[in-house]
Every structure is written in C-alpha cells, then in structure tokens.
PDB file of C-alpha atoms in Angstrom:
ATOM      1  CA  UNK A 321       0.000   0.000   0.000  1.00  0.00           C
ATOM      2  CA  UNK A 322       1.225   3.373  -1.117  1.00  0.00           C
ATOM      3  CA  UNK A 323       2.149   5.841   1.380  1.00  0.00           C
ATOM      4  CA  UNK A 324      -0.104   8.321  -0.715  1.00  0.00           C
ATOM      5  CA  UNK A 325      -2.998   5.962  -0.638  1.00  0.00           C
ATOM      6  CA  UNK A 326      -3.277   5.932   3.205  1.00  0.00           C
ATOM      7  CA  UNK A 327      -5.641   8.170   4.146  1.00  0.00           C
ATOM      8  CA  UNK A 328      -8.236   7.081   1.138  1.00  0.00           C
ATOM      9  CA  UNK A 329      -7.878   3.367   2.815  1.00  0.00           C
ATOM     10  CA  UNK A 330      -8.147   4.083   6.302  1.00  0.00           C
ATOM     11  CA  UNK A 331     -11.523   6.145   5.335  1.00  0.00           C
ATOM     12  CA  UNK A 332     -13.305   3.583   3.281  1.00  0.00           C
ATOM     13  CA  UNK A 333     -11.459  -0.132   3.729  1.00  0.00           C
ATOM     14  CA  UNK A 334      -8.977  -0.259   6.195  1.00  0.00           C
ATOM     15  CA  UNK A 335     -10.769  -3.346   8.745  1.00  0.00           C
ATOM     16  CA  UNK A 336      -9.121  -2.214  11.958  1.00  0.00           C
ATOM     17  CA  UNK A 337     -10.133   1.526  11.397  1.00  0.00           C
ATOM     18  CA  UNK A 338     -12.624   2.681  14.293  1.00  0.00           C
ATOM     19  CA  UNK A 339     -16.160   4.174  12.508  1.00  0.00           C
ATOM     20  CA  UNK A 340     -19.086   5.098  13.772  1.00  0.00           C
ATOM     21  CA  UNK A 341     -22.650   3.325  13.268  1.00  0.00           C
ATOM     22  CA  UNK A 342     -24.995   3.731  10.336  1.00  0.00           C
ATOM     23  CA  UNK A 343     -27.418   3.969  12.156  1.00  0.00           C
ATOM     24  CA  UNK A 344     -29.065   7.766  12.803  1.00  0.00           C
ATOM     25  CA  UNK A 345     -28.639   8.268  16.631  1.00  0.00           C
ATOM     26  CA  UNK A 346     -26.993   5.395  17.739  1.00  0.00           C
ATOM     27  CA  UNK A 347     -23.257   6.555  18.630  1.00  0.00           C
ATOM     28  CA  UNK A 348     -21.545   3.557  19.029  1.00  0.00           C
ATOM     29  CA  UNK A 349     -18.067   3.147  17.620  1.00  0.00           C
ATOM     30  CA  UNK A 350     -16.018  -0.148  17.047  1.00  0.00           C
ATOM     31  CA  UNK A 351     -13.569  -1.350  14.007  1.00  0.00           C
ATOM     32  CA  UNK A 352     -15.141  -0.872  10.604  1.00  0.00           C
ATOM     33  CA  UNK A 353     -14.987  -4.950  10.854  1.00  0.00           C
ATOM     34  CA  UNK A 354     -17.163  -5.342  13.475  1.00  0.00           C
ATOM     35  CA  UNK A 355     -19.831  -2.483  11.819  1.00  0.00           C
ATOM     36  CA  UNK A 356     -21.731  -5.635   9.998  1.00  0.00           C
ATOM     37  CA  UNK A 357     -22.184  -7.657  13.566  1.00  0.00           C
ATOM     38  CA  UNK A 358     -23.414  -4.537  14.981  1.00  0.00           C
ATOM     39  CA  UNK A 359     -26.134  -3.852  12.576  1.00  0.00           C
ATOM     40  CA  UNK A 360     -27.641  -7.156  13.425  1.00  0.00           C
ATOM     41  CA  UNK A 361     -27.047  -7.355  17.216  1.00  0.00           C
ATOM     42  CA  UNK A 362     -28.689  -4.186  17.751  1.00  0.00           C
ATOM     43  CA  UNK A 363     -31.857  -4.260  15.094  1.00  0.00           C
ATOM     44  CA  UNK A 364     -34.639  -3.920  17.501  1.00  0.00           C
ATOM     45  CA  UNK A 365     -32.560  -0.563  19.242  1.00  0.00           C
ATOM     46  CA  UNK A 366     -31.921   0.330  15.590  1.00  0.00           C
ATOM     47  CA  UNK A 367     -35.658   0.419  14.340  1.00  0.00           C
ATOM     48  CA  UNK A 368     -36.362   2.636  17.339  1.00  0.00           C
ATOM     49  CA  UNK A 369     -33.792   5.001  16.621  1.00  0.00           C
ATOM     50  CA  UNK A 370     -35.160   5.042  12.676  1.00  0.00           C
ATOM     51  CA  UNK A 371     -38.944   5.538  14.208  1.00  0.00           C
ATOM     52  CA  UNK A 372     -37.671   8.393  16.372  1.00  0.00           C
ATOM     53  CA  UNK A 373     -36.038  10.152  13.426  1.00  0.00           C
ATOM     54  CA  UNK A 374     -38.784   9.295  11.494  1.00  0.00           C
ATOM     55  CA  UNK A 375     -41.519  11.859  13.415  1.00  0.00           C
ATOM     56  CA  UNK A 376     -39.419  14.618  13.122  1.00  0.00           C
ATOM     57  CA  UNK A 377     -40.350  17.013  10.401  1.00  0.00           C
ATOM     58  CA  UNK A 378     -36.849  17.304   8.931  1.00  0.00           C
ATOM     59  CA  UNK A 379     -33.536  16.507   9.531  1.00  0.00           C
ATOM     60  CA  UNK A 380     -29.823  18.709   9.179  1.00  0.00           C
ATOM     61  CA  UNK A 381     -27.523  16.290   7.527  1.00  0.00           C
ATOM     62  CA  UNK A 382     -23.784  17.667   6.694  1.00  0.00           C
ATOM     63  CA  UNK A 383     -22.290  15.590   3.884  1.00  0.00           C
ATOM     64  CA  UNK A 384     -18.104  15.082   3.104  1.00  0.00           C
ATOM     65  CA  UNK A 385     -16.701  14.206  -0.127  1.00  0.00           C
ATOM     66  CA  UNK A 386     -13.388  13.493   1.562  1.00  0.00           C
ATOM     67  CA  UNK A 387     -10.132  14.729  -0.827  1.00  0.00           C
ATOM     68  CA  UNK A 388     -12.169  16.461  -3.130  1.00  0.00           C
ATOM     69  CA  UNK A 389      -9.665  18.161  -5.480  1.00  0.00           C
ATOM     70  CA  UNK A 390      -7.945  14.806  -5.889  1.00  0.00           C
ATOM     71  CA  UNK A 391     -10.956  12.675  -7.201  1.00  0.00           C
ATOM     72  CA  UNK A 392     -12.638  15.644  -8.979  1.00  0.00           C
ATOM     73  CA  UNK A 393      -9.388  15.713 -11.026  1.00  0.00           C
ATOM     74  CA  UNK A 394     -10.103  12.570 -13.155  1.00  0.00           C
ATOM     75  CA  UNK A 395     -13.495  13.126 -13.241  1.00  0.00           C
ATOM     76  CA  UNK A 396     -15.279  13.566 -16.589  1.00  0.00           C
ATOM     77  CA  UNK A 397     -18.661  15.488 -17.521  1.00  0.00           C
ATOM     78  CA  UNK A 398     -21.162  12.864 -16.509  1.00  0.00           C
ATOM     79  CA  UNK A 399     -19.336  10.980 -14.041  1.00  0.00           C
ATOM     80  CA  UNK A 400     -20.623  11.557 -10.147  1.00  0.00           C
ATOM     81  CA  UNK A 401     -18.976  10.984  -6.754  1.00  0.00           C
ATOM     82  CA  UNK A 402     -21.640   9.720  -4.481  1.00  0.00           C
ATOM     83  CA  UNK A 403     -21.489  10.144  -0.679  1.00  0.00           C
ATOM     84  CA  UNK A 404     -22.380   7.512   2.058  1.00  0.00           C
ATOM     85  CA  UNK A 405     -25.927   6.710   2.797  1.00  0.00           C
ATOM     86  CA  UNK A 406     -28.252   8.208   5.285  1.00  0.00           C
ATOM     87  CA  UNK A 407     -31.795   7.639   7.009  1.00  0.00           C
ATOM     88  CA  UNK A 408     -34.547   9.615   7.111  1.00  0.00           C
ATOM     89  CA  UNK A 409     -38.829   8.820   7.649  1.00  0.00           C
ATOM     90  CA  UNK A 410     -37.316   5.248   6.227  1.00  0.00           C
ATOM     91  CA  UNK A 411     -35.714   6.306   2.865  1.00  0.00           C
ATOM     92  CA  UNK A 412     -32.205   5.542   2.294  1.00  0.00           C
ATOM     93  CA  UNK A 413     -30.376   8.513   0.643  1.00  0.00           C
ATOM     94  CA  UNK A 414     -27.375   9.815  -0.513  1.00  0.00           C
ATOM     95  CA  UNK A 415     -25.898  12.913  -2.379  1.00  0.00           C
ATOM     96  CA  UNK A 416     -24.680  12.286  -5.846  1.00  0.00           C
ATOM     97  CA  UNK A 417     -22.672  14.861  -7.490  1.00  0.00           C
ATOM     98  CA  UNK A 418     -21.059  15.578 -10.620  1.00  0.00           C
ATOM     99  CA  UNK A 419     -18.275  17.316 -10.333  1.00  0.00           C
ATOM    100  CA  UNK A 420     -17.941  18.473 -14.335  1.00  0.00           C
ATOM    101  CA  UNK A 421     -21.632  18.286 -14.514  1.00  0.00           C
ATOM    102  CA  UNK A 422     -24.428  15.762 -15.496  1.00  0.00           C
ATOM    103  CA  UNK A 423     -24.861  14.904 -19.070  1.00  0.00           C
ATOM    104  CA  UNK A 424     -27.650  17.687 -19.284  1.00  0.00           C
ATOM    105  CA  UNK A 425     -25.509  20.266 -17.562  1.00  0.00           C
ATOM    106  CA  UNK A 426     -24.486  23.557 -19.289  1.00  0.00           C
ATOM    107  CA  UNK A 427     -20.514  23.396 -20.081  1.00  0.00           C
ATOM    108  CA  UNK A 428     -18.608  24.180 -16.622  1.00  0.00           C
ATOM    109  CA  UNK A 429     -21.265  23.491 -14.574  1.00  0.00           C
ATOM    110  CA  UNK A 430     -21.343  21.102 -11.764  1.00  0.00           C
ATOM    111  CA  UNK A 431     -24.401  19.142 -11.361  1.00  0.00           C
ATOM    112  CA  UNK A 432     -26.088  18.033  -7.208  1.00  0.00           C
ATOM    113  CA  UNK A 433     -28.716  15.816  -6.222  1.00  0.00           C
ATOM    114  CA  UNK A 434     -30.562  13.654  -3.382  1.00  0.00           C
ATOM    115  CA  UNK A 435     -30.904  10.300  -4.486  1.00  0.00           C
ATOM    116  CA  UNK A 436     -33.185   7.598  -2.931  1.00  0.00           C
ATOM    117  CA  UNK A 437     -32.110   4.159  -3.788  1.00  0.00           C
ATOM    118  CA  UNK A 438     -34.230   2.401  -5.628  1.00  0.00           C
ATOM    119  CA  UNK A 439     -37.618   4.161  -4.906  1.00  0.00           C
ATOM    120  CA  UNK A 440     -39.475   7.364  -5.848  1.00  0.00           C
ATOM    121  CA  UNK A 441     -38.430  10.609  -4.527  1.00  0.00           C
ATOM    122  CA  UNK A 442     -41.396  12.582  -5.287  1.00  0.00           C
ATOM    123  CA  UNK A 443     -41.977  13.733  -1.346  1.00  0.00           C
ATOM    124  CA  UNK A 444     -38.302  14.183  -0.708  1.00  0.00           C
ATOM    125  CA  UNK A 445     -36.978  17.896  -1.325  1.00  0.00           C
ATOM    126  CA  UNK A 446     -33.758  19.510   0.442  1.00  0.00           C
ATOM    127  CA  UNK A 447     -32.067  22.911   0.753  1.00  0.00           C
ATOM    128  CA  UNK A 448     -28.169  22.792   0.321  1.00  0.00           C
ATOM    129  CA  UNK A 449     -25.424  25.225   1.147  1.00  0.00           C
ATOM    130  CA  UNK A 450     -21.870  24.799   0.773  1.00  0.00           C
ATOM    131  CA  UNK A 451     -19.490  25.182   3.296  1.00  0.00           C
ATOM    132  CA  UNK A 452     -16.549  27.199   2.809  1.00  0.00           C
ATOM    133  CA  UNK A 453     -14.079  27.883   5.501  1.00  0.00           C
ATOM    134  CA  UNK A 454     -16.495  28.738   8.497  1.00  0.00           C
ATOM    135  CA  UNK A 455     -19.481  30.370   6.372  1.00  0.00           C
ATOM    136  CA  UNK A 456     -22.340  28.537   3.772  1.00  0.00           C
ATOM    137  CA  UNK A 457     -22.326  29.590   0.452  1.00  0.00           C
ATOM    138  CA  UNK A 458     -24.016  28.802  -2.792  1.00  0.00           C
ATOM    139  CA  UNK A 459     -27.513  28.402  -1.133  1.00  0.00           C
ATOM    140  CA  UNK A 460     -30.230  26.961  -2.799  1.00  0.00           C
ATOM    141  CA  UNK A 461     -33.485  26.861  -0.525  1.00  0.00           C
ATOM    142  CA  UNK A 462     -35.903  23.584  -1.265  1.00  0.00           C
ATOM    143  CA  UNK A 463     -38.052  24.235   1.859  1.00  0.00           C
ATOM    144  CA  UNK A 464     -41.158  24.106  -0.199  1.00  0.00           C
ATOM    145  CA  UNK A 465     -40.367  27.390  -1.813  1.00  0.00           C
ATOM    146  CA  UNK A 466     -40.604  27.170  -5.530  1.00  0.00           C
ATOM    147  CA  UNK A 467     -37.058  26.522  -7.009  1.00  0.00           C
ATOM    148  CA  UNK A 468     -36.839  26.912 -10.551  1.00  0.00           C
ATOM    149  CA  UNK A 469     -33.171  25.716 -10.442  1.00  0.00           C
ATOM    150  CA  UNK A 470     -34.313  22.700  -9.403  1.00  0.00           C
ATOM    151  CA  UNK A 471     -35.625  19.315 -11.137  1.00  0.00           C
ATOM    152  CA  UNK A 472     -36.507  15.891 -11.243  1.00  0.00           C
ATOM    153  CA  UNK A 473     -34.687  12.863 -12.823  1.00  0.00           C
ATOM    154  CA  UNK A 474     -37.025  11.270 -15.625  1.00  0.00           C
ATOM    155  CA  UNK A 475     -36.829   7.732 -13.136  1.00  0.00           C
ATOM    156  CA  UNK A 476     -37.969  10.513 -10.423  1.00  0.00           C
ATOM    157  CA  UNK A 477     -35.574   8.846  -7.844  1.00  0.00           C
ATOM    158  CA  UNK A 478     -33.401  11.953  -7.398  1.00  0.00           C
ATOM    159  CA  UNK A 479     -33.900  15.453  -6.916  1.00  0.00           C
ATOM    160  CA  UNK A 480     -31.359  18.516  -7.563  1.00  0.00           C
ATOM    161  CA  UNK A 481     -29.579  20.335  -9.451  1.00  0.00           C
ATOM    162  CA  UNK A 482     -28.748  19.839 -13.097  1.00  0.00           C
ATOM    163  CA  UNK A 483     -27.106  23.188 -12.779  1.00  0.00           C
ATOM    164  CA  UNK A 484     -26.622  23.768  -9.271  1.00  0.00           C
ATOM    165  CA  UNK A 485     -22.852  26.185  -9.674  1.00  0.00           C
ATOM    166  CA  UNK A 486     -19.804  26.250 -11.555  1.00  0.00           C
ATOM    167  CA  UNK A 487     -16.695  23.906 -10.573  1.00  0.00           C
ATOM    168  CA  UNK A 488     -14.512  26.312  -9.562  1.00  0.00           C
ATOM    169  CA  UNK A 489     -16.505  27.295  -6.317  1.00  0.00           C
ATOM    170  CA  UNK A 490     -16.482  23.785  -5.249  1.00  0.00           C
ATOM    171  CA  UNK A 491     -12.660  23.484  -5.524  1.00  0.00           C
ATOM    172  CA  UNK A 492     -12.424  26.399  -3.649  1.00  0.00           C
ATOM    173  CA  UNK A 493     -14.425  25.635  -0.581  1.00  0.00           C
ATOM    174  CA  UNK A 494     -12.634  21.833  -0.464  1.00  0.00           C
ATOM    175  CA  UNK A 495      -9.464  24.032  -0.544  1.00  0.00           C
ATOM    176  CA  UNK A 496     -10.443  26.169   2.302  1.00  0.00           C
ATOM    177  CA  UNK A 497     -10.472  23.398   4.797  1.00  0.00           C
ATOM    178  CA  UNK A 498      -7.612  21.546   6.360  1.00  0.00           C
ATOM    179  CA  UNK A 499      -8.522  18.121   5.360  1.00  0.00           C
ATOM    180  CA  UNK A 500      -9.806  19.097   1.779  1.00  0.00           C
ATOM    181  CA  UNK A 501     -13.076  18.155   1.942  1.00  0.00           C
ATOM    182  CA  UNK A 502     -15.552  19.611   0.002  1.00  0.00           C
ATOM    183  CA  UNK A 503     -18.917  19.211   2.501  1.00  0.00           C
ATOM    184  CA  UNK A 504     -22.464  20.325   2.096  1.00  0.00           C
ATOM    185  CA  UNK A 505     -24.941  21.227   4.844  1.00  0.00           C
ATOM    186  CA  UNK A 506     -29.009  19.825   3.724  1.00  0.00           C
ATOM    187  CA  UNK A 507     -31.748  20.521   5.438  1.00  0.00           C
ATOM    188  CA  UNK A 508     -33.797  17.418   4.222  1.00  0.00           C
ATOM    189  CA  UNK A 509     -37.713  17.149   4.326  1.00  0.00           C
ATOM    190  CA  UNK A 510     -40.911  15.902   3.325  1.00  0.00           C
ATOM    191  CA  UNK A 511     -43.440  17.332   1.383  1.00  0.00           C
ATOM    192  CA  UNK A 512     -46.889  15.617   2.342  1.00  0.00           C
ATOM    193  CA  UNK A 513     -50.325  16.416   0.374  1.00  0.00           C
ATOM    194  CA  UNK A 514     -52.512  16.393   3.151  1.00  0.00           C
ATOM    195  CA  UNK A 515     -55.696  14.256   2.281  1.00  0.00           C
ATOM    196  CA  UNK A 516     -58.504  17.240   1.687  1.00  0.00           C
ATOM    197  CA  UNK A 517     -61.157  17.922   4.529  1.00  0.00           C
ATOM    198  CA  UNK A 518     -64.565  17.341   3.687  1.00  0.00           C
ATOM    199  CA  UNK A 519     -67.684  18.828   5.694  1.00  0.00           C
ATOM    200  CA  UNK A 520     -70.823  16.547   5.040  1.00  0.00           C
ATOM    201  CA  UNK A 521     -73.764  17.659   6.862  1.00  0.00           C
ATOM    202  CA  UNK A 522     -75.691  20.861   8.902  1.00  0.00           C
ATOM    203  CA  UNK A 523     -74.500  22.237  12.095  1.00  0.00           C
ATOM    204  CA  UNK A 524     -76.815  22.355  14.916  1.00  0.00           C
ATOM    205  CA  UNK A 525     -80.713  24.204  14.798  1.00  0.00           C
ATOM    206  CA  UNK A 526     -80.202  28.089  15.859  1.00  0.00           C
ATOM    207  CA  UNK A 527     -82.827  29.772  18.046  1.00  0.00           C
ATOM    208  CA  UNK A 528     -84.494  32.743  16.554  1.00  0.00           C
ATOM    209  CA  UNK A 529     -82.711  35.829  17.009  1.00  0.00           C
ATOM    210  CA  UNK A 530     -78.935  34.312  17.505  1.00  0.00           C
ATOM    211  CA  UNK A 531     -76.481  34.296  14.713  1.00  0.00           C
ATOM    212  CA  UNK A 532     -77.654  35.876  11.290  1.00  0.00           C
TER     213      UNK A 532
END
C-alpha cells in the first residue's frame, strides 16, 4: 500500500479503522470490521432510533466528499462521486454529485442531487449550502419554496440540481479546509399532500334571534 494511498484506505477499507454506526442516533463506535455484527445485534434498538427520526419534520444532515480536489481531477462530464448513505422517515439517501456536470448540464457546470435508492423521490426535497471555511455559500433553498433551479430525474428517484454552480466554487471551498473536503450542509424534508377535509352535513338548529 502506497504511502499516498493511506488516508483514502483508512476512510473507506482499512478493517481495523474505528467508525461510527450507520445507524441515525446510535453513537456507538467499534472497528469498521465489526460495523456488519453490529447492525444485526442491535436491530430492535436500531428500528427505534429510525422511528424516532422518522416523526421529526426534517432533519440537518452535513455531507463530506473526503479529498475532493484529488478525485474531482479525473473526473469527466457525466461521471458523479456519491457520498455515504443516510436515514430519514425510512428512505435511504445519498448525495450524488457531478463534479464536471451531469450529461444535461451547461458546459462548466457542476451538477447536485438527493438520491433515494431504488424508490421514488417525489416527497423528498432539500435545501443545500456549501461550506466554505467557516461560512455557507451557494444556497439553494428547497423548503417548499418554488425553485426553478431545481428538477426531477425522468426515473424521479433523485432530486437537484442539473445546474446547481460552476466547478470552480467547489474546488475552492474543499481548498479552504484543512482536510480538503468539500462538505455540504441539507436541510432534508418531506413534502406531504394532506388528504382534503370534507364537511358533510348541517350544524346544529339556531334559536331565533342568535347568529344571522
């Protein structure tokens, strides 16, 4: 193993390294080797933790792609980097971007969106901001606000932007932190369509002279 090629297997492979549970809200950490024993042993504590999660109206998720100028350098237009995967109201989702842009993307744009594996995403929207040194830039709101920016994948399992900035921001924010990651903050959510209210029937008989 390559002295360079260290830090890239200690953060995705390395057996012995010590991680931190999948699961939303359950901080337990032990050797990534142990993570698949853990999953099982604790299910029932697990499903709780997802339930919990699951009644709250949204969730603040901060996302890493870890050595971002490195990978983004041999990546071409319509190639993505794809983050871990996280919970939330039982979806499993992740944030897939495109570094040089998805194959719909004006030239020199990069291209961001929440993916749900393998299901529709039609419910799911997010606001993103990208964090740059110690302040959030490149804001783009979601929270039910109407986002032209914004679109749907034609399998409607993802939801983004085909557009969402140029690459050069990106680069710049991964280069202002120590580790050179390039991380995004989401405030993730749900939008329900509440089932309409119907009123079938009169109220009860007035006495003369009260109400009109």
């Amino acid at each position: 193993l390559l002295r360079s090629e260290v830090p890239e297997h200690l953060a995705r492979e390395c057996p012995e390294e010590t991680v931190k549970s999948l699961i939303p809200g359950c901080k337990t950490e032990m050797k990534r080797q142990l993570l698949g024993a853990h999953l099982t042993e604790k299910e029932a504590e697990h499903r709780e933790l997802i339930e919990k999660c699951e009644r709250r109206g949204a969730r603040a998720v901060t996302v890493k792609f870890r050595d971002f100028e490195k990978r983004a350098a041999s990546i071409e237009k319509g190639w993505a980097l794809e983050s871990d995967f996280f919970h939330f109201q039982g979806a499993r989702l992740f944030l897939q971007l495109f570094p040089k842009g998805g194959v719909t993307a004006r030239e020199g744009m990069a291209s961001l969106y929440l993916v749900r594996e393998g299901t529709p995403l039609d419910t799911f929207r997010c606001s993103v901001q990208v964090v740059s040194g110690q302040q959030c830039t490149l804001s783009h709101p979601g929270e039910g606000k109407e986002d032209e920016s914004a679109a749907f994948s034609v399998k409607g399992c993802k939801y983004g932007w085909p557009n969402f900035c140029s690459f050069e921001p990106l680069l710049s924010a991964a280069r202002s932190t120590e580790e050179g990651n390039l991380q995004f903050h989401l405030k993730v959510f749900r939008i329900e369509s509440p089932e309409p209210l119907i009123v079938d029937g009169y109220g009860p008989a007035r006495l003369p002279g009260r109400g009109g």
